[in-house]
Amino acid sequence: MRFRINVLLTGLLVLGLIAAACGEAEEEAPTTTAAPVDEPAPTEAPEDPIVVGVPAIIATHPFYVEQYRYFQHEADRQGAELVIVDSAPTGELNEVQMLDDAYALLESGVDAIIMEYINPEPFLDFQAEAASRGVCVLNESQTPLTGAQNWNEDNYQGGYAVGVHAGEWAAANGFDTAKMAVIVRPDNPPILARSNGFVDGVQSVVPGAEVVAEAQAIGPEEHAAAFANMAAANPDAQIWFAPEIDSGVAGLAALAEQGLTDPDQVFLAVTNVSEAGLEVLAAGDTPLQAAYMYSKNNLASIQMFRDALACARGETRPPTVYMLGNVVDTDNLADIQQMLQDLDSSSDYPQYLEDLITSVIDYRDEPQTTPSN
């Protein structure tokens, strides 16, 4: 028994010595493991920016340049890309070129297109092709039954609002049977709606007012001639209307040549006033006393571009949008000019601008069936 215990103790002692030797060997062995390296966390590849295309006319024609500037401003703010295609420059507002440019944009691979095309027949084929490629189309003055989102100016309401302003001036100055001289455009239903709205607005305040002269004119030169002819035939007309500011300024000069310069005797109203036109209004002491500023060229254009981005992301947008505006006169001119300055200078719009953008957008869930606004 004692022998077994000794043998067992001896065996345990041997095992202990072996284990100790192994431990020393492990401690003395050189370390060869490299220091751990911090590997960067995997990151997602950056998404390509959404590309929105516009025909060259929108970037270059005086009728659109302010709108394009706000498109570019919003593209910069949103990290999007704005491109233009100039397929056949003409320098004119030409629907053929507009559509050619739009097809060229389709071929370039843009995600969305903003354009203005009135004739529905050729537009049907274009919209079908765009839809087949998954390209969003936002179109101004066009029925959205084609599938495009339709953006409308409040043409009649704009004319009506500035007409009310003229009517109030007539009533205040004792012209209960005011005589009106009006530029009309039967060839262009949206612009004709402005003139019709203007007459209705004046007569809503002064029912005895009547139109004594009408003339058709396109562009400043024709407007100047039309105003001169109407003034020569109707020197006692008190209320004058032009549907475009540039043409209205030309008409203002023609009235001056006829001696019609007293703002207490002559009232000139215009619609679609531009930022440059506001400077003419700011000069004061002329018959140009009120203008209607459509938001298409400023606040609404920002939301239009946002809707193009939203559509390109797969979001559903209402089929019809009305862009509202404001009458501008000497009372609110400074506020309007400050708003435009803030729009140009702000990388992040203050809340009051966001509220104004919302206020000029009227979404409709019902598709518009005729481009007659």
XYZ file of C-alpha atoms in Angstrom:
373
model
C 0.000 0.000 0.000
C 2.822 2.378 0.904
C 4.527 1.450 -2.359
C 1.451 2.424 -4.377
C 1.193 5.771 -2.634
C 4.858 6.522 -3.287
C 4.478 5.579 -6.912
C 1.397 7.792 -7.212
C 3.119 10.739 -5.544
C 6.140 10.240 -7.722
C 3.945 10.202 -10.846
C 2.154 13.363 -9.815
C 5.466 15.078 -9.162
C 6.717 14.120 -12.611
C 3.539 15.399 -14.247
C 3.850 18.673 -12.352
C 7.426 19.143 -13.508
C 6.400 18.437 -17.111
C 3.536 20.956 -16.931
C 5.804 23.613 -15.442
C 8.358 23.045 -18.158
C 5.703 23.407 -20.826
C 4.448 26.635 -19.248
C 7.951 28.113 -19.235
C 8.373 27.097 -22.842
C 5.143 28.876 -23.785
C 6.157 32.022 -21.927
C 9.565 32.112 -23.603
C 8.245 31.536 -27.139
C 8.485 34.718 -29.283
C 5.210 36.510 -30.108
C 4.496 36.515 -33.837
C 0.837 37.714 -33.916
C 0.460 41.079 -35.770
C -1.333 43.946 -34.072
C -5.067 44.063 -34.950
C -6.015 46.475 -37.780
C -9.213 48.556 -37.595
C -11.087 47.864 -40.846
C -13.500 50.571 -42.058
C -17.174 49.779 -41.741
C -18.773 48.909 -45.075
C -20.498 51.896 -46.705
C -23.204 52.015 -49.342
C -22.218 53.393 -52.714
C -23.548 56.963 -53.160
C -26.707 57.164 -55.240
C -26.513 58.890 -58.583
C -28.219 62.296 -58.513
C -31.659 62.574 -60.058
C -31.379 64.205 -63.475
C -34.107 66.619 -64.570
C -34.080 67.869 -68.148
C -35.643 70.934 -69.741
C -35.789 72.017 -73.393
C -33.396 74.796 -74.314
C -36.190 77.330 -74.736
C -36.941 77.195 -71.002
C -33.331 78.053 -70.229
C -32.966 80.847 -72.780
C -36.291 82.426 -73.742
C -37.172 85.614 -71.796
C -40.576 84.128 -70.979
C -38.935 81.323 -68.992
C -35.519 82.441 -67.785
C -36.664 83.351 -64.286
C -38.345 79.975 -63.917
C -35.183 78.210 -65.071
C -33.090 80.140 -62.569
C -35.208 78.810 -59.712
C -35.039 75.294 -61.167
C -31.248 75.560 -61.010
C -31.334 77.023 -57.508
C -33.495 74.162 -56.237
C -31.374 71.565 -58.051
C -28.316 72.882 -56.215
C -30.160 72.779 -52.899
C -31.416 69.216 -53.466
C -28.219 67.747 -54.900
C -29.942 67.051 -58.215
C -28.706 67.673 -61.745
C -30.434 70.013 -64.185
C -29.614 69.595 -67.866
C -30.772 71.264 -71.055
C -30.846 70.011 -74.622
C -30.715 72.390 -77.559
C -31.566 70.306 -80.598
C -32.191 73.102 -83.097
C -31.852 76.640 -81.750
C -34.265 79.118 -83.281
C -34.436 81.868 -80.682
C -38.224 81.648 -80.828
C -40.801 80.021 -78.581
C -41.446 77.159 -80.936
C -43.432 74.040 -80.037
C -41.669 72.005 -82.717
C -38.304 72.732 -81.138
C -39.752 72.151 -77.673
C -40.829 68.641 -78.633
C -37.587 67.892 -80.490
C -35.643 68.903 -77.391
C -37.884 66.744 -75.207
C -37.240 63.675 -77.372
C -33.516 64.401 -77.219
C -33.764 64.534 -73.425
C -35.431 61.114 -73.447
C -32.519 59.715 -75.424
C -30.035 61.261 -72.992
C -31.435 59.197 -70.125
C -32.890 61.846 -67.811
C -35.202 60.863 -64.954
C -37.768 63.648 -65.422
C -38.635 66.340 -67.968
C -40.270 69.727 -67.390
C -41.722 71.324 -70.520
C -44.623 73.276 -71.987
C -46.498 71.844 -74.924
C -50.065 72.843 -75.764
C -51.018 70.752 -78.815
C -52.287 67.446 -77.368
C -51.931 65.228 -80.422
C -48.114 65.082 -80.818
C -47.776 65.159 -77.055
C -49.726 61.891 -76.718
C -47.030 59.962 -78.573
C -44.255 61.655 -76.638
C -45.834 60.976 -73.262
C -46.415 57.327 -74.177
C -42.739 56.959 -75.065
C -41.661 58.695 -71.856
C -43.923 56.460 -69.758
C -42.519 53.340 -71.419
C -39.057 54.422 -70.291
C -40.140 55.331 -66.770
C -39.449 59.039 -67.295
C -41.662 61.519 -65.438
C -43.109 64.413 -67.430
C -44.375 67.663 -65.925
C -46.087 69.813 -68.523
C -47.522 73.314 -68.366
C -50.896 74.070 -69.979
C -51.633 70.531 -71.098
C -54.312 68.003 -70.218
C -52.897 65.352 -67.864
C -55.058 62.695 -69.501
C -51.842 61.978 -71.381
C -50.300 60.879 -68.092
C -48.217 63.993 -67.515
C -48.644 66.077 -64.393
C -50.377 69.246 -65.550
C -49.295 72.641 -64.168
C -51.706 75.511 -64.811
C -51.438 79.237 -64.347
C -54.536 80.892 -62.921
C -54.874 82.961 -66.069
C -58.499 84.027 -65.751
C -58.242 84.649 -62.014
C -55.062 86.655 -62.507
C -56.745 88.911 -65.040
C -59.832 89.175 -62.850
C -57.852 90.150 -59.744
C -55.962 92.952 -61.449
C -59.223 94.004 -63.135
C -60.843 94.440 -59.724
C -57.901 96.652 -58.806
C -58.484 98.780 -61.898
C -62.209 98.917 -61.175
C -61.582 100.184 -57.653
C -59.325 102.895 -59.100
C -62.075 103.877 -61.563
C -64.690 104.053 -58.805
C -62.415 106.130 -56.578
C -61.762 108.588 -59.407
C -65.406 108.913 -60.451
C -65.181 106.941 -63.703
C -68.473 105.071 -63.316
C -68.612 104.495 -67.056
C -64.926 103.835 -67.556
C -63.727 103.082 -71.064
C -61.380 100.139 -71.529
C -58.793 99.387 -74.221
C -57.659 95.777 -74.118
C -55.104 93.597 -75.888
C -56.545 90.174 -76.771
C -55.036 86.953 -78.138
C -57.755 84.746 -79.685
C -54.996 82.473 -80.959
C -53.838 81.706 -77.417
C -56.657 80.559 -75.071
C -54.684 80.936 -71.803
C -53.671 84.516 -72.632
C -57.160 85.315 -73.914
C -58.468 84.132 -70.535
C -56.390 86.854 -68.866
C -58.045 89.558 -70.964
C -61.525 88.141 -70.376
C -60.857 87.927 -66.660
C -59.627 91.515 -66.616
C -62.787 92.887 -68.225
C -64.985 90.868 -65.873
C -62.978 92.086 -62.887
C -63.367 95.744 -63.837
C -67.092 95.361 -64.439
C -67.572 93.574 -61.113
C -66.698 96.888 -59.451
C -67.864 99.350 -62.115
C -70.761 97.711 -63.984
C -70.986 100.654 -66.360
C -67.454 100.149 -67.684
C -67.229 99.095 -71.318
C -64.606 97.945 -73.790
C -64.211 100.598 -76.478
C -61.125 99.173 -78.203
C -59.539 95.768 -78.710
C -56.400 94.835 -80.604
C -54.434 91.684 -81.254
C -50.708 91.878 -80.672
C -47.747 89.598 -80.009
C -44.509 90.989 -78.639
C -43.427 94.505 -77.643
C -43.332 96.019 -81.136
C -46.854 94.944 -82.027
C -48.115 96.043 -78.614
C -46.577 99.491 -79.014
C -48.267 99.885 -82.392
C -51.582 98.548 -81.072
C -51.557 100.890 -78.078
C -50.678 103.855 -80.291
C -53.541 103.094 -82.680
C -56.064 102.551 -79.883
C -54.937 105.724 -78.099
C -55.238 107.769 -81.276
C -58.778 106.509 -81.827
C -59.799 106.551 -78.146
C -57.833 109.251 -76.313
C -60.446 109.314 -73.548
C -60.032 105.633 -72.589
C -59.072 105.449 -68.927
C -58.273 101.753 -68.369
C -55.715 99.836 -70.417
C -54.652 96.212 -70.268
C -51.763 94.137 -71.624
C -51.405 90.425 -70.794
C -47.580 90.484 -70.709
C -45.320 92.890 -68.809
C -42.749 93.449 -71.574
C -45.528 94.272 -73.993
C -47.173 96.417 -71.343
C -44.012 98.471 -70.937
C -43.960 99.012 -74.702
C -47.594 100.058 -74.489
C -46.756 102.437 -71.653
C -44.260 104.214 -73.893
C -46.850 104.421 -76.662
C -49.363 105.977 -74.265
C -46.753 108.539 -73.225
C -46.253 109.523 -76.854
C -49.990 110.238 -77.010
C -49.785 112.355 -73.852
C -51.571 109.789 -71.663
C -49.283 109.917 -68.629
C -51.391 111.121 -65.683
C -51.941 108.219 -63.210
C -55.072 109.984 -61.958
C -56.572 109.814 -65.447
C -55.077 106.648 -66.949
C -54.674 103.193 -65.397
C -52.542 100.517 -67.081
C -52.685 96.974 -65.738
C -50.633 93.968 -66.827
C -50.408 90.298 -65.998
C -47.383 88.017 -65.892
C -45.126 90.695 -64.450
C -41.427 89.812 -64.381
C -38.848 90.860 -61.820
C -37.591 93.450 -64.301
C -41.143 94.668 -64.726
C -41.380 95.253 -60.996
C -38.672 97.888 -61.389
C -40.891 99.772 -63.831
C -43.756 99.571 -61.357
C -41.438 100.758 -58.582
C -40.583 103.898 -60.541
C -44.104 105.131 -59.825
C -45.972 108.172 -61.133
C -46.954 106.419 -64.377
C -50.198 104.859 -65.566
C -48.712 101.415 -64.778
C -50.258 101.015 -61.340
C -50.956 97.313 -60.851
C -49.677 94.012 -62.137
C -50.397 90.361 -61.530
C -47.378 88.223 -60.730
C -47.836 84.560 -61.531
C -45.939 82.291 -59.162
C -44.833 80.131 -62.093
C -41.674 82.207 -62.380
C -40.680 81.998 -58.717
C -42.427 80.223 -55.832
C -44.337 77.648 -57.875
C -41.299 76.759 -59.982
C -39.571 75.587 -56.811
C -42.424 73.203 -56.010
C -42.573 72.106 -59.641
C -38.948 71.015 -59.474
C -39.588 69.269 -56.153
C -42.468 67.362 -57.732
C -40.197 66.296 -60.591
C -37.761 64.855 -58.045
C -40.565 63.175 -56.104
C -41.966 61.570 -59.254
C -38.490 60.348 -60.234
C -38.252 58.682 -56.807
C -41.474 56.817 -57.524
C -43.813 58.961 -55.446
C -47.333 59.538 -56.738
C -48.191 63.185 -57.354
C -51.627 64.764 -57.992
C -52.452 64.970 -61.710
C -53.388 68.661 -61.737
C -51.741 71.674 -60.130
C -52.861 75.295 -60.202
C -50.207 77.944 -59.602
C -51.708 80.924 -57.800
C -50.324 84.453 -57.816
C -50.672 87.942 -56.388
C -51.604 91.445 -57.440
C -48.597 93.732 -57.033
C -48.960 97.462 -56.488
C -47.058 100.174 -54.649
C -48.477 99.016 -51.304
C -46.923 95.539 -51.358
C -44.123 96.006 -53.890
C -41.347 96.202 -51.269
C -42.504 92.940 -49.651
C -42.580 91.166 -53.019
C -39.086 92.364 -53.902
C -37.772 91.241 -50.501
C -39.322 87.820 -51.037
C -37.585 87.451 -54.401
C -34.285 88.534 -52.883
C -34.619 85.939 -50.119
C -35.450 83.230 -52.652
C -32.254 83.992 -54.546
C -29.959 84.276 -51.543
C -31.180 81.499 -49.233
C -29.545 78.083 -49.268
C -32.097 77.022 -46.659
C -35.373 78.832 -47.050
C -36.771 80.507 -43.935
C -40.138 79.173 -42.839
C -42.038 82.122 -44.236
C -40.827 81.243 -47.743
C -41.830 77.604 -47.320
C -45.260 78.828 -46.205
C -45.505 81.056 -49.275
C -44.556 78.165 -51.564
C -47.338 76.092 -50.026
C -49.822 78.950 -50.346
C -49.449 79.307 -54.129
C -49.884 75.600 -54.912
C -53.390 74.208 -55.379
C -53.293 70.449 -55.992
C -56.302 68.807 -57.638
C -57.016 65.086 -57.645
C -59.208 65.365 -60.750
C -57.429 65.336 -64.107
C -58.051 68.449 -66.157
C -59.755 67.495 -69.387
C -59.024 70.566 -71.498
C -56.049 72.958 -71.580
C -58.412 75.932 -71.552
C -57.273 77.797 -68.461
